[in-house]
Amino acid sequence: MNGAISRAFVSGFPYAFRMDAISDSQFERQGEALYSVQGLWCTSCALAVEAQLARMPGVSAASVHYPSATLLVQGQPQALEEARLAAALSRLGYRLGPPEAIGDAEARLDAESRYLTLRLLMAVAFGMWTMLASLLIYAGAMPRAELDLIMAWVSGAFALPVVTYVALPFYRAGWRTARAWRPGMDALVALGALTAVGVSLWLLARGSPEVYFDTAVMLVTLLLVGRLVETLCRHRGLRALQALHRPPTQVQRWEADAWQPCALDSVAVGDRLRVESGEALPLDGTLSDAEALLDLSPLTGESAPRRCLPGDAVAAGCRNLGAALVFEVTAPAGECRLDRLREQMWWQQARKGELQRLADRFAGWLSPLAVVLALFTLVATWLAGVPIEEAWVRALSVLVVACPCAVGLAIPLAGLAGSGQALERGVVIRDPGAFETLARIRSAAFDKTGTLTAGEPQVQAMHSAAGLSEPELLALASVAARGSEHPLARAVRRYVQDVRDARGAQDAGAGGELDIVQAEEVGGRGRQVALGDGRELRLGSRTWLAEQGVATEQAGDSGESEVLLACDGNLLARFTLGETALPGTSETLAELRREGLALALISGDRASAVRRLADAVGIKAEECYAGRSPEAKAKLLAAMPQPSLYVGDGLNDVVGLATASVGVAPLGANTTVQEGASVALLKPGVAGVEVAWRLARRTRRVMRQNLVLSGVYNLLALGLAVAMPIPPLVAVLAMVASSLSVVANSARLALAGEREPEQPPQSRQVGALGTAP
């Protein structure tokens, strides 16, 4: 890397990452910093943080990603110092720190749900008695006026825990957002609840039982329900970004003429490390002594392992599939390529906006308007000769009727209904905010291996090169491939078994009569087996067999892999292997194209393999991009018509998933991909992409309808409350009716969803396998 880079790490995560110039990355930025904000209660808090920082000298923009509590700040480098930003936020009551580690984010989401649930239970438990006491007063059920006054005090006593402890988060959030000059619905709810309590206490002091504690309780309870629904919608399936690669805490380092265990953090550039078979490389480096067979899918997306020679660069996260290897470290912990990919994921995640901001912005101008109208009503009615207590009640009605409960429920409820419909059809919407973006996508890109294909190579055909019968060739191939962990050898073994099963043969006779005296795996090249009858079998690549003296014809570049079988130096058979598109892929892509979406196939695999699959699924040659690194994938996605969608299943796809407007994880995707994607598919193939897209369009329509319903209600209700006297309880009931209209409209989405036809079941194996280099 070139340029000045300032980093600080907590549990391996950079919390301030600022660049002047980075020449080897398309993510070039100047004057940017990434942090985490603690203490956010709602999206209004996120908007308040953005507004507070945006007013600071030297800060050009601030963006808060509410689900991950991540803050991205842009501006002059000296304005982005953590201490300066932290001081500005501390005045509002928020804390600035490093992005949350894996366990911390999960704990925060769990704590937030428990926090809301506890308060909601308390609001229901105490509010029930408050409402009962108020109902007895309103119904005139008490035989004497003294009992009405006692019931009024009882109503206030039971309302006390609700309007103090339960409502405390609303007061805090309302105060913070008001100080930032971005008041939202929390400020209005706090003002309405406190006004209702204040008016009620004043009336009690004057000996009147006409109190409005029930109004304050209903305000707090309804908004708490909305906030809990919003949290469940926003955080269902959301987890902290998983580490792309979790290196071991200890590694084997060559020192004092022996391999010694040492801590990973103590490894320096130039140290030699040993990695056993099956383990992942902990750091970047170069191979030292011998060649190695590596699974490079975390970085390149190649569908088959690659044979790396001494001196070749290797990267952390790549898995060693051959014998133990030795490499020399070129990048210490925290500065490997996967670390940079992780950093880029943080940047992309922080740039994504929230659909709920639309509702908060609506409440942002509605709240000041309601306060102004309430004050106007208070003054106007008092000057008109109305008693002061009645004027206060009229003003309270204006505040209550303006509380945007329906606005707060409009988007979360529609998102919850849409998420439920999607789940029934095998699509998990992890971030309901993705509905709006998904409904507007203009382009869709797909990874190849494991996304459009099953991820495992399959034998397409067996070509005999000798006079042996097919059963004899199958028996020899089965023995040669037995015990091998190479994906192509396993494909040959599966092919033999499938042929025998189709013909009713028993697996017990699959070469069992051929005794194996010795078997040796030549890493990444082939396998040689000595039989008990003196014959020697070789199963491997054309190049390796040629080196062993086996005569082979010239190979073409068909996009298929091949495995050759030889016995005692004579070629017996050639197995051609390839990847087959999952069922329904062509139909899904054709439908998306008919709807006007731009399509692309982006893969790290060879051009010939990509072209072959593209021809099979109907993707044009100009829409294919082969041999692309994770960074190059992200660059292509950024250049596609926006908003964009990307479907990928491997670690090499995580930056692309974060760069795309909507990331989709297919069935069997890597755990990191599943947790980081906005959408996850539960059925084989990519048909779920079309399902999610169409459902998102319907959900977005319902969200817009909900916003219109709630907006029209607030505007009409405000006008009526100002023009004529409306009791606060009636105002609360009107607010409930508005909320119920939003609920009913969202339920219509859930009930009217079209059922997606079931896809035929298909077994699927996932791995970094496929065509050979």
Coordinates of C-alpha atoms in Angstrom, one line a residue, residues 219-754:
L219 CA -48.9 7.1 23.9
V220 CA -45.9 5.4 25.5
T221 CA -47.3 1.9 25.0
L222 CA -48.2 2.3 21.4
L223 CA -44.9 3.9 20.5
L224 CA -43.1 1.1 22.4
V225 CA -44.9 -1.5 20.4
G226 CA -43.9 0.3 17.2
R227 CA -40.3 0.5 18.3
L228 CA -40.2 -3.2 19.2
V229 CA -41.7 -4.2 15.9
E230 CA -39.2 -1.9 14.1
T231 CA -36.3 -3.6 16.0
L232 CA -37.5 -7.1 15.2
C233 CA -37.9 -6.2 11.6
R234 CA -34.6 -4.4 11.3
H235 CA -32.5 -6.9 13.2
R236 CA -34.1 -10.3 12.4
G237 CA -31.3 -12.3 11.0
L238 CA -28.9 -9.5 11.3
R239 CA -25.6 -10.4 12.9
A240 CA -22.3 -8.6 13.2
L241 CA -20.0 -8.9 10.2
Q242 CA -18.2 -12.2 10.6
A243 CA -14.4 -12.1 10.3
L244 CA -13.4 -13.2 6.8
H245 CA -10.7 -15.3 8.2
R246 CA -10.1 -16.3 11.8
P247 CA -6.4 -17.2 12.1
P248 CA -5.3 -19.4 14.9
T249 CA -3.9 -17.8 18.0
Q250 CA -0.7 -19.9 17.7
V251 CA 1.3 -20.9 14.7
Q252 CA 4.5 -23.0 14.1
R253 CA 7.5 -20.8 13.4
W254 CA 11.0 -21.9 12.5
E255 CA 13.4 -20.8 15.2
A256 CA 16.4 -22.3 16.9
D257 CA 16.6 -24.9 14.2
A258 CA 13.2 -26.3 15.1
W259 CA 9.5 -25.7 14.6
Q260 CA 8.3 -23.8 17.7
P261 CA 4.8 -22.7 18.6
C262 CA 4.4 -19.0 18.9
A263 CA 1.6 -16.4 19.1
L264 CA 0.4 -15.1 15.8
D265 CA 0.8 -11.5 16.9
S266 CA 4.5 -12.0 17.4
V267 CA 5.1 -13.2 13.8
A268 CA 7.1 -10.6 11.8
V269 CA 7.7 -10.2 8.1
G270 CA 10.4 -12.7 7.0
D271 CA 9.5 -15.4 9.5
R272 CA 8.9 -18.9 8.2
L273 CA 5.7 -20.7 9.2
R274 CA 4.5 -24.3 8.7
V275 CA 0.9 -25.1 7.8
E276 CA -0.3 -28.7 8.1
S277 CA -2.6 -30.4 5.6
G278 CA -6.2 -29.2 5.9
E279 CA -5.3 -26.0 7.7
A280 CA -5.7 -22.4 6.4
L281 CA -2.8 -20.1 5.9
P282 CA -2.8 -17.6 8.9
L283 CA -0.9 -14.8 7.0
D284 CA 0.1 -13.7 3.6
G285 CA 3.5 -14.9 2.3
T286 CA 5.5 -16.7 -0.4
L287 CA 6.0 -20.5 -0.7
S288 CA 9.5 -21.4 0.4
D289 CA 10.7 -24.9 -0.6
A290 CA 8.1 -27.1 -2.3
E291 CA 5.0 -26.8 -4.4
A292 CA 1.6 -26.9 -2.7
L293 CA -2.0 -27.6 -3.5
L294 CA -4.1 -24.7 -2.3
D295 CA -7.8 -23.8 -2.3
L296 CA -7.7 -20.2 -3.4
S297 CA -11.5 -19.6 -3.4
P298 CA -11.4 -17.1 -0.6
L299 CA -9.6 -14.6 -2.8
T300 CA -10.0 -15.7 -6.4
G301 CA -13.2 -17.7 -6.5
E302 CA -11.5 -20.4 -8.6
S303 CA -13.6 -23.5 -8.8
A304 CA -10.7 -25.9 -8.3
P305 CA -7.5 -26.0 -6.2
R306 CA -4.4 -24.6 -7.7
R307 CA -0.9 -26.0 -7.7
C308 CA 1.4 -23.2 -6.4
L309 CA 5.2 -23.4 -7.0
P310 CA 8.0 -22.2 -4.7
G311 CA 8.2 -18.4 -4.8
D312 CA 4.5 -18.0 -5.6
A313 CA 2.5 -15.5 -3.4
V314 CA 0.0 -17.1 -1.1
A315 CA -2.7 -15.4 1.0
A316 CA -4.2 -15.8 4.4
G317 CA -7.4 -17.8 4.4
C318 CA -6.4 -20.1 1.5
R319 CA -6.6 -23.8 2.7
N320 CA -3.7 -26.2 2.2
L321 CA -5.1 -29.4 0.5
G322 CA -1.8 -31.2 0.1
A323 CA 1.1 -32.1 2.3
A324 CA 2.4 -29.7 5.0
L325 CA 3.9 -26.6 3.5
V326 CA 6.3 -23.9 4.5
F327 CA 6.0 -20.2 3.6
E328 CA 7.7 -16.9 4.4
V329 CA 5.5 -14.2 5.9
T330 CA 5.1 -11.0 3.8
A331 CA 2.4 -9.3 5.9
P332 CA 1.8 -9.4 9.6
A333 CA -1.5 -9.9 11.4
G334 CA -3.9 -7.1 10.5
E335 CA -2.3 -6.1 7.3
C336 CA -3.1 -9.2 5.1
R337 CA -5.2 -9.0 2.0
L338 CA -8.3 -10.4 3.8
D339 CA -7.8 -7.7 6.4
R340 CA -8.1 -5.1 3.7
L341 CA -11.2 -6.9 2.3
R342 CA -12.7 -6.7 5.8
E343 CA -12.0 -3.0 6.0
Q344 CA -13.7 -2.5 2.7
M345 CA -16.7 -4.3 3.9
W346 CA -17.0 -1.9 6.8
W347 CA -16.8 1.1 4.4
Q348 CA -19.5 -0.3 2.1
Q349 CA -21.8 -1.3 5.0
A350 CA -21.6 2.2 6.5
R351 CA -22.6 3.9 3.3
K352 CA -26.0 2.1 3.1
G353 CA -29.0 4.2 4.1
E354 CA -32.1 3.2 5.9
L355 CA -35.7 3.2 4.6
Q356 CA -37.0 4.2 8.0
R357 CA -35.3 7.6 7.6
L358 CA -38.2 8.6 5.4
A359 CA -40.7 8.2 8.2
D360 CA -38.3 10.0 10.6
R361 CA -38.0 12.9 8.3
F362 CA -41.7 13.1 8.0
A363 CA -41.9 13.2 11.8
G364 CA -39.1 15.7 11.8
W365 CA -41.2 18.5 10.2
L366 CA -44.5 17.2 11.7
S367 CA -43.2 17.5 15.3
P368 CA -42.4 21.3 15.2
L369 CA -45.6 21.8 13.3
A370 CA -47.6 20.1 16.0
V371 CA -45.9 22.1 18.8
V372 CA -46.6 25.3 17.0
L373 CA -50.3 24.4 16.4
A374 CA -50.7 23.2 20.0
L375 CA -49.3 26.6 21.3
F376 CA -51.5 28.4 18.8
T377 CA -54.6 26.4 20.0
L378 CA -53.7 27.1 23.7
V379 CA -53.4 30.9 23.1
A380 CA -56.3 31.2 20.7
T381 CA -58.8 29.3 22.8
W382 CA -57.7 31.1 26.0
L383 CA -58.0 34.5 24.3
A384 CA -61.4 33.4 23.0
G385 CA -62.6 33.1 26.6
V386 CA -62.3 29.4 27.1
P387 CA -61.2 28.4 30.7
I388 CA -57.5 27.8 30.9
E389 CA -57.9 24.2 31.9
E390 CA -60.0 23.5 28.8
A391 CA -57.5 25.4 26.7
W392 CA -54.7 23.1 28.0
V393 CA -56.8 20.1 27.2
R394 CA -57.4 21.3 23.6
A395 CA -53.7 21.9 23.2
L396 CA -53.0 18.4 24.6
S397 CA -55.4 16.9 22.1
V398 CA -53.4 18.6 19.3
L399 CA -50.2 17.1 20.6
V400 CA -51.7 13.6 21.0
V401 CA -53.4 13.5 17.7
A402 CA -50.2 14.6 15.9
C403 CA -48.1 11.9 17.5
P404 CA -46.9 9.9 14.4
C405 CA -47.5 6.4 15.8
A406 CA -48.8 5.2 12.4
V407 CA -45.8 6.7 10.8
G408 CA -43.6 4.7 13.1
L409 CA -45.5 1.5 12.3
A410 CA -46.0 2.1 8.6
I411 CA -42.7 0.8 7.3
P412 CA -41.8 -1.8 9.9
L413 CA -45.1 -3.6 9.7
A414 CA -45.0 -3.7 5.9
G415 CA -41.5 -5.0 6.2
L416 CA -42.5 -7.6 8.7
A417 CA -45.4 -8.8 6.5
G418 CA -43.2 -8.9 3.4
S419 CA -40.5 -10.8 5.3
G420 CA -43.0 -13.4 6.4
Q421 CA -44.2 -13.9 2.9
A422 CA -40.7 -14.2 1.7
L423 CA -39.8 -16.7 4.3
E424 CA -42.8 -18.9 3.3
R425 CA -41.3 -19.0 -0.2
G426 CA -37.8 -19.9 0.8
V427 CA -36.3 -16.4 0.9
V428 CA -35.0 -14.8 4.1
I429 CA -35.0 -11.0 4.1
R430 CA -32.3 -10.2 6.8
D431 CA -32.7 -6.4 6.5
P432 CA -36.2 -5.1 5.8
G433 CA -34.6 -1.9 4.6
A434 CA -33.5 -3.9 1.5
F435 CA -37.1 -4.1 0.3
E436 CA -37.1 -0.5 -1.0
T437 CA -33.8 -0.9 -2.7
L438 CA -34.6 -4.4 -4.1
A439 CA -37.8 -3.1 -5.6
R440 CA -35.8 -0.6 -7.6
I441 CA -32.9 -2.6 -8.9
R442 CA -31.8 -2.0 -12.4
S443 CA -29.1 -4.7 -12.7
A444 CA -28.3 -8.1 -11.3
A445 CA -24.9 -9.9 -11.3
F446 CA -24.2 -13.5 -10.4
D447 CA -21.1 -15.5 -9.3
K448 CA -20.6 -18.8 -11.1
T449 CA -19.5 -21.7 -8.9
G450 CA -21.8 -22.4 -6.1
T451 CA -24.3 -19.8 -7.3
L452 CA -25.4 -20.7 -10.8
T453 CA -23.9 -24.2 -10.4
A454 CA -23.9 -26.8 -7.6
G455 CA -20.2 -26.1 -6.8
E456 CA -19.0 -29.7 -7.4
P457 CA -17.5 -30.8 -10.7
Q458 CA -19.3 -33.6 -12.5
V459 CA -18.1 -36.2 -15.0
Q460 CA -19.7 -35.4 -18.3
A461 CA -18.4 -38.4 -20.2
M462 CA -15.8 -41.2 -20.2
H463 CA -13.8 -41.7 -23.4
S464 CA -12.1 -45.0 -23.7
A465 CA -8.6 -45.1 -25.2
A466 CA -8.0 -48.8 -24.9
G467 CA -9.7 -52.1 -25.7
L468 CA -11.0 -52.7 -22.2
S469 CA -14.7 -53.0 -21.4
E470 CA -16.6 -50.3 -19.6
P471 CA -16.9 -52.3 -16.4
E472 CA -13.2 -53.0 -16.3
L473 CA -12.4 -49.3 -16.9
L474 CA -14.8 -48.3 -14.1
A475 CA -13.3 -50.8 -11.7
L476 CA -9.8 -49.5 -12.4
A477 CA -10.9 -45.8 -12.1
S478 CA -12.6 -46.6 -8.9
V479 CA -9.5 -48.1 -7.4
A480 CA -7.3 -45.3 -8.6
A481 CA -9.6 -42.6 -7.1
R482 CA -10.2 -44.4 -3.8
G483 CA -9.1 -42.4 -0.8
S484 CA -8.3 -39.3 -2.7
E485 CA -9.5 -35.9 -1.4
H486 CA -9.0 -34.1 -4.6
P487 CA -12.3 -32.8 -6.0
L488 CA -11.8 -34.2 -9.5
A489 CA -10.9 -37.6 -8.1
R490 CA -14.0 -37.6 -6.0
A491 CA -16.0 -36.6 -9.1
V492 CA -14.6 -39.7 -10.9
R493 CA -15.5 -41.9 -7.9
R494 CA -19.1 -40.5 -7.8
Y495 CA -19.4 -41.1 -11.5
V496 CA -18.4 -44.7 -11.2
Q497 CA -20.8 -45.2 -8.4
D498 CA -23.7 -43.5 -10.3
V499 CA -23.1 -45.7 -13.3
R500 CA -23.1 -48.8 -11.2
D501 CA -26.2 -47.8 -9.3
A502 CA -28.0 -47.1 -12.5
R503 CA -27.2 -50.6 -13.7
G504 CA -28.0 -52.3 -10.4
A505 CA -24.4 -53.2 -9.5
Q506 CA -23.4 -53.6 -5.9
D507 CA -20.8 -51.2 -4.5
A508 CA -19.1 -54.1 -2.8
G509 CA -17.8 -55.2 -6.1
A510 CA -16.6 -51.8 -7.1
G511 CA -13.0 -52.8 -7.6
G512 CA -12.9 -54.7 -4.3
E513 CA -11.2 -57.6 -6.0
L514 CA -8.2 -55.4 -6.9
D515 CA -5.8 -55.3 -4.0
I516 CA -3.9 -52.0 -3.4
V517 CA -0.3 -52.5 -2.4
Q518 CA 0.7 -48.8 -2.3
A519 CA -1.0 -45.5 -3.1
E520 CA 0.6 -42.1 -3.3
E521 CA -1.0 -38.7 -3.9
V522 CA 1.1 -36.2 -5.9
G523 CA -0.2 -32.9 -4.6
G524 CA -2.5 -31.2 -7.1
R525 CA -1.3 -33.3 -10.0
G526 CA -2.5 -36.9 -9.7
R527 CA -2.5 -40.2 -7.9
Q528 CA -0.5 -43.4 -8.5
V529 CA -1.6 -46.8 -7.2
A530 CA 0.3 -50.1 -7.2
L531 CA -2.0 -53.1 -7.4
G532 CA -1.4 -56.5 -6.0
D533 CA -1.1 -58.1 -9.5
G534 CA 1.8 -55.9 -10.3
R535 CA 0.0 -53.3 -12.4
E536 CA 0.5 -49.6 -11.7
L537 CA -2.3 -47.1 -12.2
R538 CA -2.1 -43.4 -12.6
L539 CA -5.0 -41.0 -12.4
G540 CA -4.4 -37.3 -12.9
S541 CA -3.8 -34.4 -15.2
R542 CA -2.6 -34.7 -18.8
T543 CA 0.6 -32.8 -18.0
W544 CA 1.5 -35.0 -15.1
L545 CA 0.8 -38.2 -17.1
A546 CA 2.9 -36.9 -19.9
E547 CA 5.8 -36.3 -17.5
Q548 CA 5.5 -39.9 -16.4
G549 CA 5.9 -41.1 -20.0
V550 CA 2.3 -41.7 -20.9
A551 CA 1.5 -40.8 -24.5
T552 CA -1.4 -38.3 -24.6
E553 CA -2.9 -36.3 -27.5
Q554 CA -3.0 -32.5 -27.5
A555 CA -5.8 -31.0 -25.4
G556 CA -8.1 -28.3 -26.5
D557 CA -9.6 -25.5 -24.4
S558 CA -13.3 -26.4 -24.1
G559 CA -13.8 -25.0 -20.7
E560 CA -14.0 -28.4 -19.2
S561 CA -11.6 -30.2 -16.8
E562 CA -10.3 -33.6 -17.6
V563 CA -8.8 -36.5 -15.7
L564 CA -6.8 -39.2 -17.4
L565 CA -6.4 -42.8 -16.4
A566 CA -3.3 -44.8 -17.4
C567 CA -2.1 -48.3 -16.5
D568 CA 1.6 -49.3 -16.9
G569 CA 2.3 -46.3 -19.1
N570 CA -0.6 -46.8 -21.4
L571 CA -3.6 -44.4 -21.6
L572 CA -6.8 -46.2 -20.8
A573 CA -9.5 -43.5 -20.5
R574 CA -10.2 -39.8 -20.4
F575 CA -12.9 -38.3 -18.1
T576 CA -14.2 -34.9 -19.1
L577 CA -15.7 -32.9 -16.2
G578 CA -17.6 -29.7 -16.0
E579 CA -20.2 -27.8 -14.0
T580 CA -23.9 -27.9 -14.7
A581 CA -26.2 -25.0 -14.1
L582 CA -28.8 -25.6 -11.4
P583 CA -32.4 -26.3 -12.6
G584 CA -34.4 -23.2 -13.4
T585 CA -31.4 -20.9 -13.8
S586 CA -32.0 -20.2 -17.5
E587 CA -35.7 -19.4 -16.9
T588 CA -35.0 -17.1 -14.0
L589 CA -32.4 -15.1 -15.9
A590 CA -34.6 -14.9 -18.9
E591 CA -37.5 -13.5 -16.8
L592 CA -35.2 -10.9 -15.2
R593 CA -34.0 -9.9 -18.6
R594 CA -37.5 -9.5 -19.9
E595 CA -38.3 -7.2 -17.0
G596 CA -35.5 -4.9 -18.2
L597 CA -32.7 -5.8 -15.8
A598 CA -29.1 -5.7 -17.0
L599 CA -27.4 -9.0 -16.2
A600 CA -23.8 -10.0 -15.7
L601 CA -21.8 -13.1 -14.8
I602 CA -18.8 -12.2 -12.7
S603 CA -16.4 -15.0 -11.7
G604 CA -12.8 -15.6 -10.7
D605 CA -12.7 -18.8 -12.8
R606 CA -11.2 -19.3 -16.3
A607 CA -12.8 -17.5 -19.3
S608 CA -13.5 -20.8 -21.0
A609 CA -15.4 -22.2 -18.1
V610 CA -17.3 -19.0 -17.7
R611 CA -18.2 -18.9 -21.4
R612 CA -19.4 -22.5 -21.3
L613 CA -21.8 -21.9 -18.4
A614 CA -22.9 -18.5 -19.9
D615 CA -23.9 -20.3 -23.1
A616 CA -25.9 -22.8 -21.2
V617 CA -27.9 -20.3 -19.2
G618 CA -28.4 -17.7 -21.9
I619 CA -26.0 -15.0 -20.8
K620 CA -24.4 -13.0 -23.6
A621 CA -20.6 -13.0 -24.1
E622 CA -20.4 -9.2 -23.4
E623 CA -22.1 -9.9 -20.1
C624 CA -19.4 -12.3 -18.9
Y625 CA -16.4 -11.2 -16.8
A626 CA -13.9 -14.0 -16.0
G627 CA -10.8 -14.1 -13.8
R628 CA -11.9 -11.3 -11.5
S629 CA -10.5 -10.7 -8.1
P630 CA -12.8 -9.7 -5.2
E631 CA -11.7 -6.1 -5.7
A632 CA -12.4 -6.2 -9.4
K633 CA -15.8 -7.7 -8.8
A634 CA -16.7 -4.8 -6.5
K635 CA -15.5 -2.3 -9.1
L636 CA -17.6 -3.9 -11.8
L637 CA -20.7 -3.9 -9.5
A638 CA -20.1 -0.2 -8.7
A639 CA -20.1 0.5 -12.4
M640 CA -23.3 -1.3 -13.2
P641 CA -26.7 0.5 -13.4
Q642 CA -27.8 1.3 -9.9
P643 CA -29.3 0.1 -7.7
S644 CA -27.6 -3.3 -8.3
L645 CA -28.0 -6.8 -7.0
Y646 CA -25.3 -9.4 -6.6
V647 CA -25.6 -13.1 -5.8
G648 CA -22.5 -14.9 -4.5
D649 CA -21.7 -17.7 -2.1
G650 CA -18.0 -17.6 -1.3
L651 CA -15.6 -15.5 0.8
N652 CA -14.3 -14.0 -2.4
D653 CA -17.8 -12.5 -2.9
V654 CA -18.2 -10.6 0.4
V655 CA -16.9 -7.3 -0.9
G656 CA -19.0 -7.5 -3.9
L657 CA -22.1 -8.3 -1.7
A658 CA -21.3 -5.2 0.4
T659 CA -20.7 -3.0 -2.7
A660 CA -23.9 -4.0 -4.4
S661 CA -27.1 -2.2 -3.3
V662 CA -28.5 -5.6 -2.3
G663 CA -26.5 -8.7 -1.6
V664 CA -28.0 -12.2 -1.9
A665 CA -26.6 -15.4 -0.5
P666 CA -27.6 -18.6 -2.2
L667 CA -28.4 -21.9 -0.5
G668 CA -25.2 -23.4 1.0
A669 CA -23.3 -20.2 0.9
N670 CA -20.4 -19.6 3.3
T671 CA -21.4 -18.6 6.8
T672 CA -19.9 -15.2 6.5
V673 CA -21.8 -14.6 3.3
Q674 CA -25.1 -15.7 4.8
E675 CA -24.7 -13.4 7.8
G676 CA -23.5 -10.4 5.7
A677 CA -26.0 -10.6 2.8
S678 CA -29.3 -8.7 3.0
V679 CA -31.2 -11.6 1.4
A680 CA -30.6 -15.4 1.8
L681 CA -32.1 -18.1 -0.3
L682 CA -33.3 -21.4 1.3
K683 CA -33.9 -23.3 -1.9
P684 CA -31.4 -24.4 -4.6
G685 CA -30.9 -22.2 -7.5
V686 CA -31.5 -18.5 -8.1
A687 CA -35.3 -18.6 -8.6
G688 CA -35.6 -17.0 -5.2
V689 CA -34.0 -13.8 -6.6
E690 CA -37.0 -13.3 -8.9
V691 CA -39.4 -14.2 -6.0
A692 CA -37.7 -11.7 -3.7
W693 CA -37.7 -9.0 -6.3
R694 CA -41.4 -9.3 -7.1
L695 CA -42.3 -9.5 -3.5
A696 CA -40.2 -6.4 -2.7
R697 CA -42.1 -4.4 -5.4
R698 CA -45.4 -5.3 -3.7
T699 CA -44.0 -4.6 -0.3
R700 CA -42.7 -1.2 -1.4
R701 CA -46.2 -0.3 -2.7
V702 CA -47.7 -1.2 0.6
M703 CA -45.1 0.9 2.4
R704 CA -45.9 3.9 0.3
Q705 CA -49.7 3.3 0.9
N706 CA -49.0 3.1 4.7
L707 CA -47.1 6.3 4.6
V708 CA -49.9 8.1 2.7
L709 CA -52.5 6.7 5.1
S710 CA -50.6 7.9 8.1
G711 CA -49.7 11.2 6.6
V712 CA -53.2 12.0 5.6
Y713 CA -54.4 11.0 9.0
N714 CA -52.0 13.3 10.8
L715 CA -52.8 16.3 8.5
L716 CA -56.5 15.9 8.8
A717 CA -56.5 15.1 12.5
L718 CA -54.3 18.2 13.2
G719 CA -56.7 20.4 11.3
L720 CA -59.8 19.0 13.2
A721 CA -58.0 19.2 16.6
V722 CA -57.2 22.9 16.0
A723 CA -60.7 23.7 14.6
M724 CA -62.9 22.0 17.2
P725 CA -62.5 20.6 20.7
I726 CA -61.5 16.9 20.8
P727 CA -61.1 15.1 24.1
P728 CA -57.6 13.6 24.5
L729 CA -59.0 10.1 24.8
V730 CA -60.8 10.5 21.5
A731 CA -57.5 11.8 20.0
V732 CA -55.7 8.7 21.3
L733 CA -58.4 6.4 19.9
A734 CA -58.1 8.2 16.5
M735 CA -54.4 7.6 16.7
V736 CA -55.1 3.9 17.4
A737 CA -57.5 3.8 14.4
S738 CA -54.8 5.2 12.2
S739 CA -52.3 2.7 13.5
L740 CA -54.9 -0.1 12.9
S741 CA -55.4 1.1 9.3
V742 CA -51.6 0.6 8.8
V743 CA -51.8 -2.8 10.4
A744 CA -54.7 -3.9 8.2
N745 CA -53.0 -2.7 5.0
S746 CA -49.9 -4.6 6.0
A747 CA -51.9 -7.7 6.8
R748 CA -53.4 -7.4 3.3
L749 CA -49.9 -7.8 1.9
A750 CA -49.4 -11.0 4.0
L751 CA -52.8 -12.5 3.0
A752 CA -52.7 -11.6 -0.6
G753 CA -49.2 -12.9 -1.4
E754 CA -49.0 -15.2 -4.4

